[in-house]
Amino acid sequence: MLSSMNLYSRGDKLFVIINMILLGLFTISTLYPFIYITSLSMSSGFEARAGNVILTPMGFTLEAYKRVLSEPMFWISYKNTLIYTVLGTLTSLAFIIPGAYALSRPQLYGRRFWNLAVAFTMWFHAGMIPFFLNMRDLNLLDSYFGIIIGFAVNGFNIILLRNFFEGIPQSFEEAARMDGANEFQVLWKVFVPLSKPAIATVALFCIVSRWNGFFWAMILLQDESKIPLQVYLRQIIVELSDDEEFANTLMSAGYSFETVSAAIIVCSIIPILLIYPFLQKYFNKGILLGGVKE
Amino acid sequence: MSGVRLDKIVKSYGAVQVVHGIDLEIKDKEFVVLVGPSGCGKSTTLRMIAGLEEISDGSLTIDDRVVNRVAPKDRDVAMVFQNYALYPHLNVADNIAFGLRIRKESKDAIKASVDEVGAILGLTPYLERRPSDLSGGQRQRVAMGRAIVRRPKVFLFDEPLSNLDAKLRTQMRAEIKRLHKRLEATSIYVTHDQVEAMTLADKIVVMQDGRIEQIGTPMELFLNPANAFVAGFLGAPPMNMINAVVAKGENGPIASFDGQTLPLPALPDLQNAEGRPIIVGIRPEYANIVTAPQPGSVNCTLNLVETLGSEALLHATVGDDQFVIRTETLGKIDQLDHVNGFTVDPTLIRIFDAKTGKALGGQTRVA
């Protein structure tokens, strides 16, 4: 890097150095909360309360994790989040992929209108109360199905995938048709394999949004056995901070309200961190390389 | 019989008509080339035959069945695309097998067919490779393999060689010709390259502005072009055109232009036609160079000599018209820079009406 810097002018060098400093600060600002929360979750309750945890765990202990993992509600909400994330993402893709494909086809009757209708939903919503009433009238409150189907389709993801489909040369579709493929086979055997990077991106958006889904789950789910992790996290933070009995045990226990909260947060973000490397391989360009000569 | 018949086929995009009611009959096993400049409607016509474009009017018959409303997959035709259109996520074998798998043929049958086609096209060593790992020529062969593996009634080629370099194009042209002889399948081939058309075709269809200008064998079109457009399109370099008027000569009609005259063939249309504006067509290879004026020779101004080895192209002007002479270099190389005119056998001259561009009657020649 330094040797190649010789090729830069003085102004360029200054630009690169400022860039590196800014990016370094940005990296620290995004990485530090994660490091802090992880360290906090592994620190003793006393050190956490005293505000001594800055970068590394102080009075290392896993008591907070033991407390969290021994909580039956934690596992129930974890299971619920997994259900919402896995089934929700699959359902979303099942709607988004064919929808995006249809909108990308020039032969779709009223294509402009349908595209506009989908894009419209990106900017304008009915609002919280009408949506809640709608879900209530459809008997979708307090149900897994309500959460999964109610948020299955997202205009932004459809437009994103539609744009990718539109970029696939028409000759692939025509070649498949000449080879005898019907509409579904063209989509499934040609467009979907060629669109893995875009589908992986959309899938990741769906996964993250489902995993972090909090607000609507809180509004639409009253049954505790169906709440997702994020809602449980909020419950435990609110409840424990008011719980006098819990606070009284802190002096004798190795954990505190802060360390337990941090442990839950760490447990809730680990799956997302683990998924990304598996999807990352699809975020490569050039999958269309060599198929057509433009 | 796998013939194809086009009856008054029309293609319109909204109010704009791009193919104007063309009639064409392609016989079983025939290799027909649609040729013409960009935008003449040849690819649109091919795509209508493939079923990739709707037919606005007229009827298309394949194997004695009207297929206007039949989906591409049910027409039993295969197409080789200009840009290959190979599926990049599949290897060569899977690309070739794609259509067979869609048709749910047995695994053994698919493997046998892929192996056979791979052997025919010299692709056996590359069956496991992805398209991105192949050269342009190999990719084009895979595209052809994908077409021939299904043994369709009709092969359609949409400018399949236009993305290849000149050497590979010549090589692939020969391969296509060999393949057609071997498979004996009805083939329709679109190109704007008249050399491809001349070398490959049993029958050439010359198109312009959505209309057929002439249909015939390559030599029929070369020797007896129906109009100035066909004459100018076929041949490399194309036929020279000199604007002239008919005048009366001592031994028959002559062409008068730029203060010069040229004896014309004694066509019935030229009798008593003094003053009629005509276009005199002379193929570059039929003009014989002279370095000093001779009786019956036409003077020209030499601008450029392109030496190609065994032959040379002399770029000249006759009046306001460009004129190219193709001549052998053997024994003439010292004369080339001093050429100031040419002679031509009147029987080799083609005459076209200056207004309509149509060839004047009675000029039929055979090779």
XYZ file of C-alpha atoms in Angstrom:
661
model
C 0.000 0.000 0.000
C 2.705 2.442 1.054
C 4.915 1.602 -1.905
C 1.997 2.102 -4.265
C 1.344 5.473 -2.583
C 4.409 6.787 -4.398
C 2.267 6.909 -7.528
C -0.178 9.336 -5.901
C 0.071 13.115 -5.944
C 0.211 14.961 -2.622
C -3.493 15.812 -2.785
C -4.360 12.176 -3.547
C -2.252 11.006 -0.598
C -4.066 13.394 1.728
C -7.397 12.178 0.366
C -6.443 8.525 0.952
C -5.229 9.234 4.486
C -8.391 11.164 5.412
C -10.444 8.390 3.878
C -8.658 5.776 5.928
C -9.109 7.765 9.130
C -12.829 8.279 8.479
C -13.362 4.644 7.583
C -11.399 3.608 10.664
C -13.621 5.772 12.861
C -16.710 4.373 11.181
C -15.486 0.821 11.736
C -14.829 1.526 15.403
C -18.220 3.167 15.856
C -20.019 0.124 14.420
C -17.815 -2.524 15.978
C -17.544 -1.033 19.465
C -21.199 -1.526 20.534
C -20.922 -5.193 19.583
C -17.668 -5.608 21.530
C -19.061 -3.686 24.468
C -22.267 -5.700 24.676
C -20.350 -8.977 24.388
C -17.913 -7.909 27.109
C -20.736 -6.679 29.310
C -22.567 -9.990 28.990
C -19.460 -11.813 30.225
C -18.712 -9.466 33.105
C -19.802 -9.837 36.711
C -22.939 -8.023 37.809
C -20.980 -5.864 40.239
C -18.496 -4.603 37.637
C -21.325 -3.958 35.173
C -23.311 -1.925 37.711
C -20.196 0.004 38.682
C -19.695 0.941 35.027
C -16.223 -0.544 34.888
C -16.734 -2.433 31.602
C -15.276 -0.463 28.729
C -13.684 -2.854 26.254
C -12.969 -6.281 27.763
C -15.020 -8.337 30.248
C -14.381 -7.388 33.876
C -14.709 -10.171 36.436
C -15.289 -12.713 33.704
C -18.297 -14.915 34.285
C -20.977 -16.653 32.218
C -23.590 -16.385 34.963
C -25.735 -14.039 32.847
C -25.897 -16.646 30.073
C -26.768 -19.374 32.551
C -29.598 -17.182 33.818
C -30.856 -16.446 30.299
C -30.603 -19.989 29.018
C -32.401 -21.373 32.041
C -35.407 -19.190 31.267
C -38.099 -21.282 29.471
C -39.581 -18.168 27.879
C -36.263 -17.414 26.219
C -36.368 -20.731 24.359
C -40.025 -20.361 23.458
C -39.431 -16.904 21.973
C -36.275 -18.148 20.256
C -38.261 -20.948 18.632
C -40.929 -18.450 17.571
C -38.351 -16.166 15.997
C -36.913 -19.101 14.088
C -40.381 -20.022 12.834
C -41.139 -16.444 11.795
C -37.765 -16.077 10.128
C -37.582 -19.374 8.245
C -41.227 -19.674 7.184
C -41.541 -15.922 6.744
C -38.525 -15.721 4.442
C -39.631 -18.744 2.404
C -43.122 -17.307 2.087
C -41.724 -13.928 1.100
C -39.529 -15.463 -1.593
C -42.444 -17.546 -2.842
C -44.368 -14.328 -3.465
C -41.551 -11.970 -4.391
C -39.792 -14.114 -7.023
C -42.841 -14.830 -9.238
C -44.119 -11.287 -8.648
C -40.840 -9.722 -9.708
C -40.630 -12.045 -12.719
C -44.118 -11.135 -13.882
C -43.423 -7.414 -13.498
C -40.196 -7.749 -15.467
C -41.888 -9.329 -18.513
C -42.685 -6.905 -21.341
C -45.678 -9.019 -22.342
C -47.448 -8.506 -18.975
C -50.759 -6.819 -19.685
C -50.927 -3.447 -17.914
C -47.309 -3.769 -16.836
C -46.885 -0.063 -16.159
C -49.902 0.004 -13.913
C -48.851 -3.057 -11.914
C -45.339 -1.717 -11.465
C -46.719 1.580 -10.282
C -49.090 -0.191 -7.898
C -46.198 -2.095 -6.313
C -43.965 0.982 -6.148
C -46.858 2.919 -4.568
C -46.749 0.674 -1.517
C -43.133 1.667 -0.941
C -44.117 5.253 -0.163
C -47.680 5.103 1.092
C -49.091 2.894 3.843
C -52.554 2.574 5.237
C -51.258 3.356 8.729
C -51.089 1.417 11.956
C -54.722 1.461 13.067
C -56.281 0.447 9.709
C -53.689 -2.294 9.343
C -54.387 -3.561 12.845
C -58.145 -3.499 12.227
C -57.654 -5.272 8.954
C -55.609 -8.001 10.613
C -58.224 -8.281 13.352
C -61.073 -8.599 10.859
C -59.162 -11.274 9.020
C -58.717 -13.172 12.291
C -54.964 -12.887 11.960
C -54.265 -11.532 15.434
C -52.317 -13.777 17.763
C -51.420 -16.262 15.056
C -48.193 -17.453 13.456
C -49.903 -17.290 10.091
C -50.833 -13.639 10.586
C -47.238 -12.591 11.208
C -45.896 -14.751 8.355
C -48.410 -13.810 5.654
C -49.089 -10.267 6.835
C -45.539 -9.156 6.056
C -44.696 -11.556 3.234
C -44.616 -9.079 0.381
C -42.440 -6.023 0.305
C -42.545 -3.597 -2.609
C -38.890 -2.675 -2.334
C -37.741 -6.294 -2.587
C -40.008 -6.920 -5.579
C -38.653 -3.869 -7.415
C -35.083 -4.861 -6.535
C -35.508 -8.350 -7.960
C -37.543 -7.093 -10.918
C -34.672 -4.820 -11.899
C -32.273 -7.736 -11.759
C -34.590 -9.915 -13.871
C -34.883 -7.111 -16.412
C -31.108 -7.094 -16.744
C -31.009 -10.758 -17.797
C -30.671 -10.906 -21.597
C -33.932 -11.751 -23.306
C -32.195 -14.376 -25.399
C -31.940 -16.680 -22.342
C -35.708 -16.671 -22.046
C -36.132 -17.142 -25.785
C -33.599 -19.980 -25.867
C -35.448 -21.713 -23.039
C -38.757 -21.283 -24.846
C -37.278 -22.751 -28.013
C -35.993 -25.630 -25.877
C -39.581 -26.286 -24.831
C -39.744 -24.569 -21.454
C -43.044 -23.162 -20.204
C -43.330 -19.952 -18.188
C -42.707 -21.655 -14.861
C -39.720 -23.605 -16.207
C -38.205 -20.436 -17.675
C -38.433 -18.840 -14.236
C -37.325 -21.841 -12.210
C -34.627 -23.321 -14.447
C -33.168 -20.168 -15.982
C -34.013 -16.958 -14.141
C -33.738 -18.229 -10.573
C -30.300 -19.870 -11.026
C -29.049 -16.796 -12.864
C -30.342 -14.508 -10.123
C -28.812 -16.192 -7.083
C -26.941 -13.035 -5.993
C -30.080 -10.916 -6.162
C -32.240 -13.579 -4.510
C -29.622 -14.006 -1.761
C -29.730 -10.257 -1.172
C -33.503 -10.222 -0.967
C -33.415 -13.316 1.278
C -30.959 -11.593 3.591
C -33.183 -8.507 3.772
C -36.128 -10.751 4.640
C -34.141 -12.732 7.227
C -32.802 -9.658 8.986
C -36.138 -7.899 8.974
C -37.911 -11.025 10.283
C -35.280 -11.701 12.908
C -35.388 -8.132 14.156
C -39.175 -7.877 13.783
C -40.447 -6.205 16.942
C -43.073 -3.530 16.553
C -45.819 -5.405 14.717
C -45.193 -8.569 16.692
C -45.721 -6.560 19.848
C -48.934 -5.050 18.487
C -50.418 -8.164 16.923
C -49.413 -10.844 19.416
C -50.884 -10.967 22.900
C -50.352 -14.692 23.425
C -46.975 -14.999 25.164
C -46.342 -18.424 23.676
C -46.147 -16.830 20.206
C -43.999 -13.784 20.823
C -40.618 -13.568 19.087
C -37.264 -12.986 20.739
C -37.230 -9.229 20.231
C -40.531 -8.787 22.014
C -39.327 -11.059 24.798
C -36.125 -9.012 25.004
C -38.125 -5.855 25.451
C -40.327 -7.551 28.059
C -37.403 -8.756 30.088
C -35.654 -5.398 29.979
C -38.777 -3.577 31.137
C -39.733 -6.177 33.668
C -36.307 -6.757 35.204
C -35.569 -3.075 35.537
C -38.737 -2.744 37.674
C -38.320 -6.043 39.479
C -37.294 -5.300 43.012
C -36.844 -8.922 43.938
C -34.499 -9.455 41.011
C -32.542 -6.381 41.995
C -32.186 -7.665 45.539
C -30.614 -10.902 44.373
C -28.019 -9.088 42.347
C -25.633 -8.533 45.198
C -25.337 -12.249 45.748
C -25.647 -13.368 42.070
C -22.894 -13.094 39.471
C -25.180 -11.294 37.083
C -27.100 -8.065 36.958
C -29.915 -6.575 34.960
C -27.327 -5.110 32.562
C -25.420 -8.347 31.997
C -28.594 -10.377 31.504
C -29.861 -7.843 28.946
C -26.514 -7.929 27.184
C -26.501 -11.740 27.148
C -29.950 -11.804 25.532
C -28.830 -9.284 22.923
C -25.752 -11.372 22.101
C -27.849 -14.532 21.854
C -30.254 -12.759 19.527
C -27.645 -11.463 17.072
C -25.473 -14.585 16.837
C -27.697 -16.370 14.261
C -27.670 -13.360 11.934
C -23.899 -13.171 12.177
C -23.663 -16.858 11.341
C -25.958 -16.663 8.318
C -24.124 -13.936 6.466
C -20.996 -15.969 5.516
C -23.242 -18.644 3.961
C -25.055 -16.091 1.826
C -21.935 -14.108 1.050
C -20.769 -16.559 -1.603
C -23.765 -15.561 -3.691
C -22.883 -11.891 -3.512
C -20.457 -12.244 -6.352
C -20.743 -10.689 -9.718
C -20.205 -12.161 -13.106
C -22.467 -15.191 -12.906
C -23.781 -14.271 -16.359
C -20.267 -14.170 -17.733
C -19.822 -16.196 -20.889
C -23.454 -17.030 -21.474
C -24.059 -14.436 -24.118
C -21.829 -12.402 -26.339
C -22.975 -8.799 -26.361
C -41.624 -33.409 -45.303
C -40.555 -30.451 -43.194
C -41.228 -27.565 -45.508
C -42.013 -24.048 -44.378
C -44.412 -21.741 -46.181
C -45.001 -18.052 -45.554
C -48.192 -16.651 -47.065
C -48.472 -12.866 -47.075
C -46.808 -12.604 -43.680
C -47.125 -9.178 -42.095
C -45.537 -7.850 -38.935
C -46.615 -4.586 -37.380
C -45.600 -2.859 -34.185
C -48.582 -0.648 -33.466
C -49.137 1.452 -36.543
C -45.710 0.721 -37.966
C -45.542 -2.153 -40.424
C -42.054 -3.658 -40.669
C -42.716 -6.767 -42.748
C -45.076 -6.165 -45.650
C -46.808 -9.373 -46.640
C -43.994 -11.641 -47.753
C -44.489 -14.936 -49.562
C -41.831 -17.613 -49.338
C -41.731 -21.361 -49.800
C -38.910 -23.363 -48.255
C -38.703 -26.968 -49.293
C -37.780 -29.921 -47.123
C -34.000 -30.214 -46.505
C -33.398 -26.877 -48.183
C -30.869 -24.385 -46.787
C -32.355 -20.935 -47.249
C -30.539 -17.743 -46.342
C -32.383 -14.516 -45.625
C -30.002 -11.707 -46.383
C -30.284 -7.957 -46.373
C -29.066 -4.834 -44.646
C -29.815 -4.060 -40.985
C -33.478 -3.311 -40.405
C -34.706 -5.106 -43.536
C -36.941 -7.453 -41.515
C -34.978 -10.667 -41.922
C -34.523 -11.333 -38.191
C -38.135 -10.402 -37.505
C -39.217 -12.876 -40.153
C -37.054 -15.583 -38.599
C -38.416 -14.811 -35.142
C -41.960 -15.087 -36.485
C -41.098 -18.525 -37.841
C -39.621 -19.408 -34.427
C -42.735 -18.210 -32.631
C -40.858 -15.531 -30.686
C -42.791 -12.778 -32.456
C -46.498 -12.790 -33.134
C -47.575 -12.766 -36.751
C -49.768 -9.724 -37.419
C -51.297 -11.108 -40.589
C -50.861 -13.902 -43.110
C -50.233 -17.554 -42.437
C -47.184 -19.584 -41.530
C -47.158 -23.280 -42.312
C -44.587 -25.732 -41.010
C -44.825 -29.311 -42.174
C -48.296 -28.684 -43.642
C -49.636 -27.305 -40.351
C -50.581 -23.667 -39.814
C -48.642 -22.608 -36.739
C -49.526 -18.913 -36.330
C -50.972 -19.578 -32.891
C -48.693 -22.457 -31.906
C -46.171 -21.854 -29.077
C -42.463 -22.080 -29.980
C -42.039 -25.310 -28.035
C -44.764 -26.998 -30.061
C -43.473 -25.941 -33.499
C -40.583 -28.415 -33.402
C -38.049 -25.848 -34.508
C -34.678 -25.067 -32.951
C -32.806 -21.819 -33.052
C -29.174 -20.786 -32.811
C -28.913 -17.258 -31.435
C -26.510 -14.541 -32.473
C -25.242 -14.132 -28.899
C -25.184 -17.922 -28.224
C -27.641 -17.610 -25.279
C -25.952 -20.471 -23.441
C -27.103 -20.946 -19.868
C -24.061 -19.782 -17.899
C -24.955 -21.752 -14.779
C -24.919 -25.061 -16.672
C -21.965 -26.906 -18.166
C -21.775 -27.822 -21.847
C -23.427 -31.219 -21.406
C -26.286 -29.731 -19.378
C -26.717 -26.912 -21.875
C -27.076 -29.416 -24.691
C -29.344 -31.637 -22.589
C -31.585 -28.774 -21.394
C -34.274 -29.233 -24.022
C -34.284 -33.014 -23.650
C -34.704 -32.732 -19.877
C -37.597 -30.306 -20.342
C -39.169 -32.929 -22.574
C -38.574 -35.513 -19.843
C -36.551 -37.924 -21.928
C -34.862 -40.776 -20.084
C -31.427 -40.231 -18.558
C -29.858 -42.888 -20.770
C -31.348 -41.384 -23.913
C -30.180 -37.911 -22.899
C -26.653 -39.103 -22.221
C -26.497 -40.958 -25.530
C -27.766 -37.912 -27.432
C -25.381 -35.517 -25.700
C -22.421 -37.820 -26.341
C -23.379 -38.163 -29.999
C -23.783 -34.428 -30.523
C -20.590 -33.759 -28.577
C -18.741 -36.096 -30.931
C -20.286 -34.557 -34.070
C -19.290 -31.049 -33.018
C -15.928 -31.930 -31.468
C -17.129 -30.932 -28.010
C -16.435 -34.207 -26.184
C -13.427 -32.852 -24.221
C -15.400 -29.819 -23.105
C -18.663 -31.369 -21.915
C -17.964 -30.627 -18.253
C -16.874 -27.029 -18.825
C -18.945 -23.934 -18.236
C -19.604 -21.573 -21.178
C -17.327 -18.954 -19.612
C -14.409 -21.396 -19.980
C -14.907 -21.799 -23.748
C -13.681 -19.843 -26.748
C -16.123 -18.042 -29.046
C -16.066 -20.843 -31.614
C -16.627 -23.509 -28.980
C -19.547 -21.579 -27.527
C -21.113 -21.288 -30.943
C -20.707 -25.039 -31.410
C -22.455 -25.630 -28.073
C -25.289 -23.385 -29.255
C -25.551 -25.503 -32.399
C -25.368 -28.671 -30.316
C -28.292 -27.496 -28.248
C -30.261 -27.031 -31.454
C -29.382 -30.264 -33.231
C -29.710 -32.590 -30.210
C -33.494 -32.357 -30.411
C -33.539 -33.301 -34.093
C -36.125 -30.630 -34.904
C -37.969 -30.305 -38.191
C -36.469 -26.900 -38.902
C -33.246 -25.184 -37.832
C -33.211 -21.445 -37.503
C -29.933 -19.518 -37.400
C -29.979 -15.854 -36.408
C -26.652 -14.382 -37.558
C -24.788 -17.121 -35.685
C -21.313 -16.154 -36.866
C -21.447 -12.400 -36.517
C -19.662 -12.404 -33.160
C -16.708 -14.465 -34.382
C -13.485 -13.192 -35.860
C -12.943 -13.520 -39.617
C -10.876 -16.712 -39.484
C -13.220 -18.496 -37.106
C -16.174 -17.362 -39.152
C -14.784 -19.033 -42.262
C -14.125 -22.190 -40.289
C -17.567 -22.265 -38.680
C -19.204 -21.546 -42.031
C -17.680 -24.709 -43.388
C -18.791 -26.620 -40.298
C -22.375 -25.433 -40.696
C -22.315 -26.491 -44.322
C -20.951 -29.939 -43.364
C -23.524 -30.253 -40.606
C -26.358 -29.466 -42.972
C -25.164 -32.069 -45.432
C -24.990 -34.620 -42.658
C -28.324 -33.837 -40.951
C -30.247 -32.854 -44.101
C -32.588 -30.715 -42.036
C -34.538 -27.770 -43.371
C -32.544 -24.704 -42.355
C -33.304 -20.986 -42.408
C -30.310 -18.772 -41.870
C -30.284 -15.019 -41.366
C -27.237 -12.925 -42.103
C -26.248 -9.539 -43.410
C -23.027 -11.022 -44.737
C -23.442 -11.752 -48.433
C -20.398 -14.066 -48.425
C -22.137 -16.316 -45.883
C -25.262 -16.171 -47.989
C -23.446 -17.092 -51.207
C -21.437 -19.948 -49.689
C -24.110 -21.582 -47.532
C -27.388 -21.193 -49.354
C -29.299 -23.497 -51.643
C -31.578 -20.529 -52.045
C -31.046 -16.890 -51.129
C -33.826 -14.494 -50.202
C -32.718 -10.860 -50.496
C -34.781 -8.502 -48.358
C -35.032 -4.760 -48.091
C -37.397 -2.603 -46.033
C -39.578 -5.538 -45.047
C -40.022 -6.814 -48.597
C -38.447 -9.606 -50.593
C -36.429 -8.185 -53.463
C -35.479 -11.490 -55.088
C -35.389 -15.227 -54.414
C -33.022 -17.586 -56.225
C -29.906 -19.695 -56.100
C -26.704 -17.821 -55.292
C -25.573 -17.855 -58.942
C -28.992 -16.810 -60.250
C -28.884 -13.784 -58.007
C -25.282 -13.033 -58.859
C -25.733 -13.305 -62.608
C -29.283 -12.057 -62.974
C -30.089 -9.601 -60.198
C -33.676 -8.467 -60.454
C -32.858 -4.920 -59.508
C -30.075 -2.528 -58.675
C -30.435 -3.218 -54.931
C -29.786 -6.949 -55.302
C -26.978 -6.253 -57.760
C -25.392 -3.853 -55.314
C -25.870 -6.124 -52.320
C -24.453 -9.387 -53.605
C -20.829 -9.595 -54.598
C -17.725 -8.371 -52.837
C -16.983 -5.670 -53.780
C -20.521 -4.938 -54.966
C -21.488 -4.234 -58.560
C -20.467 -0.787 -59.833
C -23.313 1.480 -60.855
C -22.892 4.259 -63.432
C -25.749 6.680 -64.053
C -26.212 7.133 -67.799
C -28.747 7.721 -70.556
C -29.394 5.560 -73.584
C -28.040 6.906 -76.863
C -27.956 5.569 -80.395
C -24.659 4.059 -81.484
C -23.493 2.837 -84.860
C -23.957 -0.818 -83.952
C -26.793 -0.521 -81.487
C -27.622 1.222 -78.223
C -24.901 2.837 -76.211
C -24.751 4.371 -72.725
C -23.783 7.999 -72.569
C -22.344 9.449 -69.386
C -19.802 12.084 -68.393
C -18.994 12.778 -72.073
C -18.158 9.096 -72.661
C -19.953 6.182 -74.249
C -20.136 2.485 -73.616
C -21.611 -0.148 -75.948
C -24.664 -1.819 -74.397
C -26.135 -5.277 -74.936
C -28.869 -5.324 -77.566
C -31.826 -5.623 -75.207
C -35.351 -5.172 -76.552
C -35.967 -2.550 -73.829
C -33.138 -0.429 -75.196
C -34.420 -0.289 -78.776
C -35.624 3.204 -79.648
C -35.028 4.264 -76.058
C -32.749 7.202 -76.708
C -32.637 9.595 -73.752
C -33.947 7.004 -71.257
C -32.117 7.302 -67.914
C -30.524 3.996 -66.930
C -28.062 2.559 -64.445
C -25.198 0.620 -66.004
C -24.089 -2.201 -63.682
C -20.612 -3.642 -64.083
C -19.147 -6.224 -61.676
C -15.640 -5.260 -60.493
C -14.209 -8.532 -61.828
C -15.629 -8.006 -65.338
C -13.772 -4.724 -65.945
C -10.443 -5.126 -67.775
C -7.840 -2.488 -66.973
C -6.173 -0.335 -69.642
C -3.318 2.112 -69.251
C -4.004 3.980 -72.479
C -7.311 4.856 -74.177
C -8.588 2.143 -76.519
C -11.628 1.926 -78.770
C -14.624 1.247 -76.523
C -12.730 1.839 -73.300
C -14.062 4.039 -70.508
C -11.796 6.593 -68.894
C -11.551 6.653 -65.116
C -9.518 8.490 -62.488
C -7.568 6.135 -60.252
C -7.659 7.078 -56.568
C -6.321 4.103 -54.666
C -4.798 0.674 -55.292
C -5.326 -2.037 -52.676
C -3.049 -4.995 -53.290
C -4.422 -8.176 -51.713
C -1.755 -10.598 -52.967
C -3.041 -12.566 -55.924
C -5.463 -9.790 -56.782
C -5.860 -6.053 -56.348
C -8.760 -3.649 -55.900
C -8.509 -0.426 -57.876
C -10.671 2.375 -56.505
C -11.497 4.925 -59.197
C -14.123 7.437 -60.200
C -16.057 7.604 -63.454
C -17.634 11.054 -63.569
C -19.328 11.375 -60.178
C -19.680 7.626 -59.662
C -17.323 5.488 -57.611
C -15.941 2.526 -59.551
C -13.992 -0.477 -58.230
C -12.034 -2.839 -60.460
C -10.913 -6.219 -59.274
C -7.961 -7.560 -61.204
C -5.310 -10.232 -60.953
C -1.876 -8.997 -60.043
C 0.078 -11.711 -61.871
C 1.955 -9.990 -64.717
C 0.094 -6.719 -64.158
C 1.578 -5.379 -60.945
C 3.652 -2.712 -62.724
C 0.604 -1.424 -64.617
C -1.706 -0.969 -61.641
C -0.608 2.532 -60.691
C -0.996 3.703 -64.292
C -4.524 2.490 -64.960
C -6.665 5.230 -66.478
C -9.548 3.270 -67.942
C -11.214 -0.078 -68.504
C -13.039 -2.106 -71.082
C -15.922 -4.471 -70.517
C -17.671 -7.167 -72.569
C -21.157 -5.680 -73.307
C -22.794 -9.062 -72.626
C -21.563 -8.864 -69.031
C -23.146 -5.465 -68.404
C -26.424 -5.323 -66.436
C -28.839 -2.505 -67.195
C -31.348 -1.150 -64.675
C -34.083 1.413 -65.022
C -32.895 4.597 -63.307
C -36.320 5.332 -61.795
C -37.477 1.929 -60.571
C -34.095 0.230 -60.248
C -35.555 -2.841 -61.966
C -33.395 -4.850 -64.356
C -34.344 -4.352 -67.982
C -35.767 -7.427 -69.652
C -33.981 -10.042 -71.688
C -30.756 -10.162 -69.668
C -30.972 -13.747 -68.356
C -27.634 -15.465 -68.237
C -26.509 -18.799 -66.914
C -23.241 -19.583 -65.186
